[in-house]
Amino acid sequence: PDEFVRGVFVPDPTAVAGSGLTARSSFLKLGSRAYLVISIAMAAVVLVLDARARITSARVAVGACSAVALRLGTLEATLVGHALAPGIGAIVRADHLAGLSPIDDVRGTAEYRLEAAQVLVRRALEELAR
């Protein structure tokens, strides 16, 4: 109660001088409207690429499918070393979302939310590959 956020620092993952790295990111949300509504599922992806478009680092998080947004560490590790190219979304498997614990509510069942999250992560990766 006696603290507040004064700022948020987001480090540039490509800030290593002369590294030739680039970063790409995507955020997708499934909900009845684009904003001001509780999401059914959402996915955020940040990929760092080398000069040959190979993934050197991946951050993948899913929101609205657990008490707090969770990163998908197993999927992140799986993505490292792959080329970012069309078809990359096929890497995403149901077991990559094993840590999520969605609820059933009026917006959708837990099963639907898991499936939606998997589709959103796949779409986010494909968006980055375009």
Short mmCIF file of N, CA and C in Angstrom, two decimals:
data_model
loop_
_atom_site.label_atom_id
_atom_site.label_comp_id
_atom_site.label_asym_id
_atom_site.label_seq_id
_atom_site.Cartn_x
_atom_site.Cartn_y
_atom_site.Cartn_z
N PRO A 1 0.80 -1.22 0.00
CA PRO A 1 0.00 0.00 0.00
C PRO A 1 0.84 1.28 0.00
N ASP A 2 2.10 1.19 0.42
CA ASP A 2 2.92 2.41 0.47
C ASP A 2 3.92 2.49 -0.68
N GLU A 3 3.67 1.76 -1.76
CA GLU A 3 4.57 1.78 -2.91
C GLU A 3 3.80 2.09 -4.18
N PHE A 4 4.53 2.59 -5.18
CA PHE A 4 3.91 2.81 -6.48
C PHE A 4 4.97 2.60 -7.56
N VAL A 5 4.53 2.34 -8.77
CA VAL A 5 5.43 2.15 -9.90
C VAL A 5 5.72 3.53 -10.49
N ARG A 6 6.97 3.87 -10.51
CA ARG A 6 7.39 5.16 -11.02
C ARG A 6 7.80 5.06 -12.49
N GLY A 7 8.14 3.88 -12.92
CA GLY A 7 8.55 3.70 -14.30
C GLY A 7 8.79 2.24 -14.60
N VAL A 8 8.85 1.93 -15.85
CA VAL A 8 9.13 0.57 -16.30
C VAL A 8 10.27 0.65 -17.31
N PHE A 9 11.30 -0.13 -17.08
CA PHE A 9 12.45 -0.18 -17.98
C PHE A 9 12.38 -1.48 -18.76
N VAL A 10 12.36 -1.37 -20.07
CA VAL A 10 12.35 -2.55 -20.93
C VAL A 10 13.65 -2.51 -21.73
N PRO A 11 14.58 -3.41 -21.41
CA PRO A 11 15.87 -3.38 -22.10
C PRO A 11 15.73 -3.80 -23.57
N ASP A 12 16.54 -3.19 -24.41
CA ASP A 12 16.59 -3.53 -25.83
C ASP A 12 17.37 -4.82 -26.00
N PRO A 13 16.72 -5.90 -26.44
CA PRO A 13 17.43 -7.18 -26.55
C PRO A 13 18.49 -7.20 -27.64
N THR A 14 18.53 -6.17 -28.48
CA THR A 14 19.51 -6.13 -29.56
C THR A 14 20.59 -5.09 -29.32
N ALA A 15 20.71 -4.59 -28.08
CA ALA A 15 21.60 -3.47 -27.78
C ALA A 15 23.08 -3.81 -27.80
N VAL A 16 23.45 -5.05 -28.00
CA VAL A 16 24.87 -5.43 -28.05
C VAL A 16 25.47 -4.84 -29.33
N ALA A 17 26.41 -3.93 -29.16
CA ALA A 17 27.01 -3.24 -30.30
C ALA A 17 27.63 -4.21 -31.29
N GLY A 18 27.31 -4.01 -32.56
CA GLY A 18 27.90 -4.83 -33.61
C GLY A 18 27.39 -6.26 -33.66
N SER A 19 26.33 -6.55 -32.95
CA SER A 19 25.85 -7.94 -32.90
C SER A 19 25.10 -8.35 -34.15
N GLY A 20 24.53 -7.39 -34.87
CA GLY A 20 23.74 -7.72 -36.06
C GLY A 20 22.38 -8.31 -35.71
N LEU A 21 22.00 -8.23 -34.43
CA LEU A 21 20.72 -8.78 -34.01
C LEU A 21 19.58 -7.81 -34.30
N THR A 22 18.42 -8.37 -34.56
CA THR A 22 17.19 -7.59 -34.70
C THR A 22 16.13 -8.26 -33.83
N ALA A 23 15.10 -7.49 -33.51
CA ALA A 23 14.01 -8.05 -32.70
C ALA A 23 12.69 -7.76 -33.38
N ARG A 24 11.77 -8.69 -33.20
CA ARG A 24 10.40 -8.52 -33.70
C ARG A 24 9.45 -8.93 -32.59
N SER A 25 8.28 -8.29 -32.56
CA SER A 25 7.31 -8.64 -31.54
C SER A 25 5.90 -8.63 -32.09
N SER A 26 5.02 -9.35 -31.40
CA SER A 26 3.62 -9.42 -31.79
C SER A 26 2.77 -9.60 -30.54
N PHE A 27 1.58 -9.01 -30.56
CA PHE A 27 0.61 -9.20 -29.48
C PHE A 27 -0.75 -9.44 -30.13
N LEU A 28 -1.39 -10.52 -29.76
CA LEU A 28 -2.73 -10.84 -30.27
C LEU A 28 -3.66 -11.12 -29.11
N LYS A 29 -4.89 -10.72 -29.27
CA LYS A 29 -5.90 -10.85 -28.22
C LYS A 29 -7.18 -11.41 -28.82
N LEU A 30 -7.81 -12.32 -28.10
CA LEU A 30 -9.12 -12.83 -28.50
C LEU A 30 -10.12 -12.33 -27.47
N GLY A 31 -11.05 -11.52 -27.91
CA GLY A 31 -12.09 -10.97 -27.05
C GLY A 31 -13.20 -10.43 -27.92
N SER A 32 -14.31 -10.07 -27.32
CA SER A 32 -15.44 -9.62 -28.13
C SER A 32 -15.22 -8.23 -28.74
N ARG A 33 -14.26 -7.46 -28.18
CA ARG A 33 -13.88 -6.16 -28.73
C ARG A 33 -12.37 -6.02 -28.61
N ALA A 34 -11.84 -5.02 -29.29
CA ALA A 34 -10.39 -4.83 -29.29
C ALA A 34 -9.87 -4.32 -27.94
N TYR A 35 -10.69 -3.60 -27.18
CA TYR A 35 -10.23 -3.06 -25.90
C TYR A 35 -11.41 -2.91 -24.95
N LEU A 36 -11.12 -2.63 -23.70
CA LEU A 36 -12.12 -2.44 -22.66
C LEU A 36 -13.02 -3.66 -22.47
N VAL A 37 -12.46 -4.83 -22.64
CA VAL A 37 -13.22 -6.05 -22.39
C VAL A 37 -12.22 -7.11 -21.90
N ILE A 38 -12.68 -7.96 -21.01
CA ILE A 38 -11.82 -9.04 -20.52
C ILE A 38 -11.57 -10.02 -21.65
N SER A 39 -10.33 -10.40 -21.84
CA SER A 39 -9.94 -11.29 -22.92
C SER A 39 -10.31 -12.74 -22.64
N ILE A 40 -10.51 -13.47 -23.70
CA ILE A 40 -10.65 -14.92 -23.61
C ILE A 40 -9.25 -15.53 -23.53
N ALA A 41 -8.35 -14.99 -24.34
CA ALA A 41 -6.94 -15.39 -24.34
C ALA A 41 -6.15 -14.30 -25.05
N MET A 42 -4.87 -14.20 -24.72
CA MET A 42 -3.98 -13.28 -25.42
C MET A 42 -2.58 -13.87 -25.45
N ALA A 43 -1.81 -13.46 -26.45
CA ALA A 43 -0.45 -13.97 -26.58
C ALA A 43 0.49 -12.84 -26.98
N ALA A 44 1.67 -12.84 -26.38
CA ALA A 44 2.71 -11.88 -26.72
C ALA A 44 3.98 -12.66 -27.04
N VAL A 45 4.64 -12.26 -28.12
CA VAL A 45 5.86 -12.95 -28.56
C VAL A 45 6.91 -11.91 -28.90
N VAL A 46 8.13 -12.09 -28.39
CA VAL A 46 9.29 -11.28 -28.77
C VAL A 46 10.37 -12.25 -29.21
N LEU A 47 10.86 -12.05 -30.42
CA LEU A 47 11.94 -12.90 -30.95
C LEU A 47 13.14 -12.03 -31.27
N VAL A 48 14.32 -12.50 -30.92
CA VAL A 48 15.57 -11.85 -31.31
C VAL A 48 16.18 -12.75 -32.38
N LEU A 49 16.57 -12.11 -33.48
CA LEU A 49 17.08 -12.85 -34.65
C LEU A 49 18.50 -12.45 -34.97
N ASP A 50 19.27 -13.41 -35.46
CA ASP A 50 20.61 -13.08 -35.93
C ASP A 50 20.53 -12.62 -37.38
N ALA A 51 21.66 -12.35 -38.00
CA ALA A 51 21.70 -11.84 -39.37
C ALA A 51 21.12 -12.81 -40.39
N ARG A 52 21.06 -14.10 -40.05
CA ARG A 52 20.49 -15.12 -40.95
C ARG A 52 19.03 -15.43 -40.64
N ALA A 53 18.40 -14.60 -39.79
CA ALA A 53 17.00 -14.76 -39.38
C ALA A 53 16.78 -16.03 -38.56
N ARG A 54 17.82 -16.46 -37.85
CA ARG A 54 17.66 -17.56 -36.90
C ARG A 54 17.34 -16.98 -35.54
N ILE A 55 16.45 -17.65 -34.82
CA ILE A 55 16.01 -17.18 -33.52
C ILE A 55 17.11 -17.43 -32.49
N THR A 56 17.60 -16.37 -31.87
CA THR A 56 18.63 -16.51 -30.83
C THR A 56 18.02 -16.42 -29.44
N SER A 57 16.85 -15.80 -29.34
CA SER A 57 16.16 -15.66 -28.06
C SER A 57 14.67 -15.52 -28.33
N ALA A 58 13.86 -16.14 -27.48
CA ALA A 58 12.41 -16.07 -27.64
C ALA A 58 11.76 -15.83 -26.29
N ARG A 59 10.76 -14.97 -26.29
CA ARG A 59 9.92 -14.76 -25.11
C ARG A 59 8.48 -14.90 -25.58
N VAL A 60 7.76 -15.83 -24.96
CA VAL A 60 6.38 -16.09 -25.34
C VAL A 60 5.55 -16.13 -24.05
N ALA A 61 4.52 -15.29 -24.00
CA ALA A 61 3.65 -15.26 -22.82
C ALA A 61 2.19 -15.35 -23.24
N VAL A 62 1.41 -16.00 -22.40
CA VAL A 62 -0.04 -16.12 -22.63
C VAL A 62 -0.75 -15.53 -21.43
N GLY A 63 -1.75 -14.70 -21.70
CA GLY A 63 -2.54 -14.09 -20.64
C GLY A 63 -3.98 -14.54 -20.71
N ALA A 64 -4.70 -14.33 -19.63
CA ALA A 64 -6.13 -14.66 -19.49
C ALA A 64 -6.37 -16.17 -19.44
N CYS A 65 -5.32 -16.93 -19.23
CA CYS A 65 -5.45 -18.39 -19.16
C CYS A 65 -4.84 -18.93 -17.87
N SER A 66 -4.59 -18.05 -16.93
CA SER A 66 -4.06 -18.38 -15.60
C SER A 66 -4.32 -17.16 -14.72
N ALA A 67 -4.00 -17.28 -13.46
CA ALA A 67 -4.21 -16.15 -12.55
C ALA A 67 -3.42 -14.92 -13.00
N VAL A 68 -2.23 -15.14 -13.55
CA VAL A 68 -1.41 -14.07 -14.14
C VAL A 68 -0.88 -14.57 -15.47
N ALA A 69 -0.43 -13.67 -16.31
CA ALA A 69 0.17 -14.07 -17.58
C ALA A 69 1.40 -14.93 -17.29
N LEU A 70 1.58 -15.96 -18.09
CA LEU A 70 2.70 -16.88 -17.90
C LEU A 70 3.53 -17.00 -19.17
N ARG A 71 4.84 -17.08 -18.98
CA ARG A 71 5.73 -17.36 -20.10
C ARG A 71 5.76 -18.85 -20.35
N LEU A 72 5.95 -19.20 -21.61
CA LEU A 72 6.00 -20.61 -22.03
C LEU A 72 7.45 -20.99 -22.28
N GLY A 73 8.15 -21.29 -21.19
CA GLY A 73 9.59 -21.56 -21.25
C GLY A 73 9.98 -22.71 -22.15
N THR A 74 9.21 -23.76 -22.15
CA THR A 74 9.54 -24.91 -23.01
C THR A 74 9.46 -24.52 -24.48
N LEU A 75 8.43 -23.78 -24.83
CA LEU A 75 8.30 -23.32 -26.22
C LEU A 75 9.43 -22.36 -26.56
N GLU A 76 9.76 -21.45 -25.65
CA GLU A 76 10.85 -20.51 -25.90
C GLU A 76 12.14 -21.26 -26.23
N ALA A 77 12.45 -22.28 -25.44
CA ALA A 77 13.67 -23.07 -25.67
C ALA A 77 13.59 -23.82 -27.00
N THR A 78 12.42 -24.30 -27.35
CA THR A 78 12.23 -25.03 -28.61
C THR A 78 12.46 -24.13 -29.82
N LEU A 79 12.04 -22.88 -29.71
CA LEU A 79 12.16 -21.95 -30.84
C LEU A 79 13.60 -21.54 -31.14
N VAL A 80 14.45 -21.48 -30.11
CA VAL A 80 15.84 -21.03 -30.30
C VAL A 80 16.55 -21.95 -31.29
N GLY A 81 17.18 -21.31 -32.28
CA GLY A 81 17.92 -22.05 -33.30
C GLY A 81 17.16 -22.25 -34.59
N HIS A 82 15.84 -22.11 -34.54
CA HIS A 82 15.03 -22.25 -35.76
C HIS A 82 15.08 -20.97 -36.58
N ALA A 83 14.97 -21.12 -37.88
CA ALA A 83 14.85 -19.97 -38.77
C ALA A 83 13.44 -19.42 -38.66
N LEU A 84 13.30 -18.11 -38.64
CA LEU A 84 11.98 -17.49 -38.64
C LEU A 84 11.50 -17.46 -40.08
N ALA A 85 10.60 -18.35 -40.41
CA ALA A 85 10.10 -18.50 -41.77
C ALA A 85 8.65 -18.97 -41.70
N PRO A 86 7.89 -18.76 -42.78
CA PRO A 86 6.52 -19.26 -42.79
C PRO A 86 6.48 -20.74 -42.40
N GLY A 87 5.50 -21.09 -41.61
CA GLY A 87 5.38 -22.46 -41.10
C GLY A 87 5.90 -22.61 -39.69
N ILE A 88 6.54 -21.57 -39.14
CA ILE A 88 7.12 -21.65 -37.79
C ILE A 88 6.06 -21.94 -36.73
N GLY A 89 4.83 -21.54 -36.96
CA GLY A 89 3.76 -21.77 -36.00
C GLY A 89 3.48 -23.24 -35.74
N ALA A 90 3.83 -24.08 -36.69
CA ALA A 90 3.59 -25.52 -36.53
C ALA A 90 4.41 -26.13 -35.40
N ILE A 91 5.43 -25.41 -34.94
CA ILE A 91 6.24 -25.90 -33.83
C ILE A 91 5.43 -25.97 -32.54
N VAL A 92 4.44 -25.08 -32.40
CA VAL A 92 3.67 -24.97 -31.15
C VAL A 92 2.80 -26.20 -30.95
N ARG A 93 3.02 -26.86 -29.81
CA ARG A 93 2.24 -28.06 -29.45
C ARG A 93 1.45 -27.79 -28.18
N ALA A 94 0.44 -28.59 -27.96
CA ALA A 94 -0.41 -28.45 -26.77
C ALA A 94 0.41 -28.55 -25.49
N ASP A 95 1.43 -29.41 -25.47
CA ASP A 95 2.22 -29.57 -24.24
C ASP A 95 3.06 -28.33 -23.91
N HIS A 96 3.27 -27.44 -24.88
CA HIS A 96 3.96 -26.18 -24.59
C HIS A 96 3.13 -25.28 -23.68
N LEU A 97 1.82 -25.52 -23.61
CA LEU A 97 0.92 -24.71 -22.79
C LEU A 97 0.58 -25.39 -21.47
N ALA A 98 1.33 -26.41 -21.11
CA ALA A 98 1.01 -27.24 -19.94
C ALA A 98 0.93 -26.46 -18.64
N GLY A 99 1.64 -25.38 -18.49
CA GLY A 99 1.63 -24.62 -17.24
C GLY A 99 0.41 -23.72 -17.05
N LEU A 100 -0.39 -23.57 -18.09
CA LEU A 100 -1.56 -22.70 -18.00
C LEU A 100 -2.68 -23.38 -17.22
N SER A 101 -3.52 -22.57 -16.58
CA SER A 101 -4.64 -23.11 -15.81
C SER A 101 -5.89 -22.25 -16.02
N PRO A 102 -6.44 -22.28 -17.23
CA PRO A 102 -7.60 -21.44 -17.51
C PRO A 102 -8.83 -21.90 -16.75
N ILE A 103 -9.79 -20.97 -16.63
CA ILE A 103 -11.04 -21.27 -15.94
C ILE A 103 -12.18 -21.36 -16.95
N ASP A 104 -13.27 -21.96 -16.53
CA ASP A 104 -14.52 -21.92 -17.28
C ASP A 104 -15.28 -20.68 -16.82
N ASP A 105 -15.78 -19.89 -17.75
CA ASP A 105 -16.66 -18.79 -17.39
C ASP A 105 -17.57 -18.48 -18.57
N VAL A 106 -18.28 -17.37 -18.51
CA VAL A 106 -19.25 -17.05 -19.56
C VAL A 106 -18.60 -16.76 -20.91
N ARG A 107 -17.31 -16.43 -20.92
CA ARG A 107 -16.61 -16.15 -22.17
C ARG A 107 -16.12 -17.42 -22.86
N GLY A 108 -15.95 -18.50 -22.13
CA GLY A 108 -15.49 -19.74 -22.75
C GLY A 108 -15.06 -20.76 -21.72
N THR A 109 -14.98 -21.99 -22.16
CA THR A 109 -14.54 -23.07 -21.28
C THR A 109 -13.02 -23.06 -21.19
N ALA A 110 -12.51 -23.74 -20.20
CA ALA A 110 -11.05 -23.86 -20.05
C ALA A 110 -10.45 -24.51 -21.29
N GLU A 111 -11.11 -25.53 -21.80
CA GLU A 111 -10.61 -26.23 -22.99
C GLU A 111 -10.54 -25.28 -24.19
N TYR A 112 -11.59 -24.47 -24.37
CA TYR A 112 -11.62 -23.51 -25.46
C TYR A 112 -10.49 -22.48 -25.31
N ARG A 113 -10.27 -22.00 -24.09
CA ARG A 113 -9.21 -21.02 -23.86
C ARG A 113 -7.83 -21.59 -24.20
N LEU A 114 -7.59 -22.84 -23.83
CA LEU A 114 -6.29 -23.46 -24.15
C LEU A 114 -6.11 -23.57 -25.66
N GLU A 115 -7.15 -23.99 -26.34
CA GLU A 115 -7.07 -24.10 -27.79
C GLU A 115 -6.87 -22.72 -28.42
N ALA A 116 -7.59 -21.72 -27.92
CA ALA A 116 -7.45 -20.36 -28.43
C ALA A 116 -6.04 -19.83 -28.20
N ALA A 117 -5.48 -20.10 -27.03
CA ALA A 117 -4.13 -19.65 -26.73
C ALA A 117 -3.12 -20.26 -27.69
N GLN A 118 -3.27 -21.54 -27.96
CA GLN A 118 -2.36 -22.21 -28.89
C GLN A 118 -2.47 -21.59 -30.28
N VAL A 119 -3.67 -21.33 -30.73
CA VAL A 119 -3.88 -20.71 -32.04
C VAL A 119 -3.28 -19.31 -32.07
N LEU A 120 -3.48 -18.53 -31.01
CA LEU A 120 -2.93 -17.17 -30.96
C LEU A 120 -1.41 -17.17 -31.01
N VAL A 121 -0.78 -18.08 -30.29
CA VAL A 121 0.69 -18.16 -30.31
C VAL A 121 1.16 -18.53 -31.71
N ARG A 122 0.51 -19.50 -32.33
CA ARG A 122 0.87 -19.87 -33.70
C ARG A 122 0.72 -18.69 -34.65
N ARG A 123 -0.40 -17.98 -34.55
CA ARG A 123 -0.64 -16.83 -35.43
C ARG A 123 0.38 -15.73 -35.19
N ALA A 124 0.74 -15.48 -33.94
CA ALA A 124 1.73 -14.45 -33.64
C ALA A 124 3.08 -14.81 -34.28
N LEU A 125 3.47 -16.06 -34.19
CA LEU A 125 4.73 -16.49 -34.81
C LEU A 125 4.67 -16.34 -36.33
N GLU A 126 3.55 -16.73 -36.92
CA GLU A 126 3.41 -16.61 -38.38
C GLU A 126 3.42 -15.14 -38.80
N GLU A 127 2.80 -14.28 -38.00
CA GLU A 127 2.82 -12.84 -38.28
C GLU A 127 4.25 -12.32 -38.31
N LEU A 128 5.07 -12.78 -37.38
CA LEU A 128 6.45 -12.34 -37.33
C LEU A 128 7.27 -12.88 -38.49
N ALA A 129 6.87 -14.01 -39.02
CA ALA A 129 7.61 -14.62 -40.13
C ALA A 129 7.29 -13.95 -41.47
N ARG A 130 6.21 -13.18 -41.53
CA ARG A 130 5.86 -12.50 -42.79
C ARG A 130 6.73 -11.30 -43.03
#
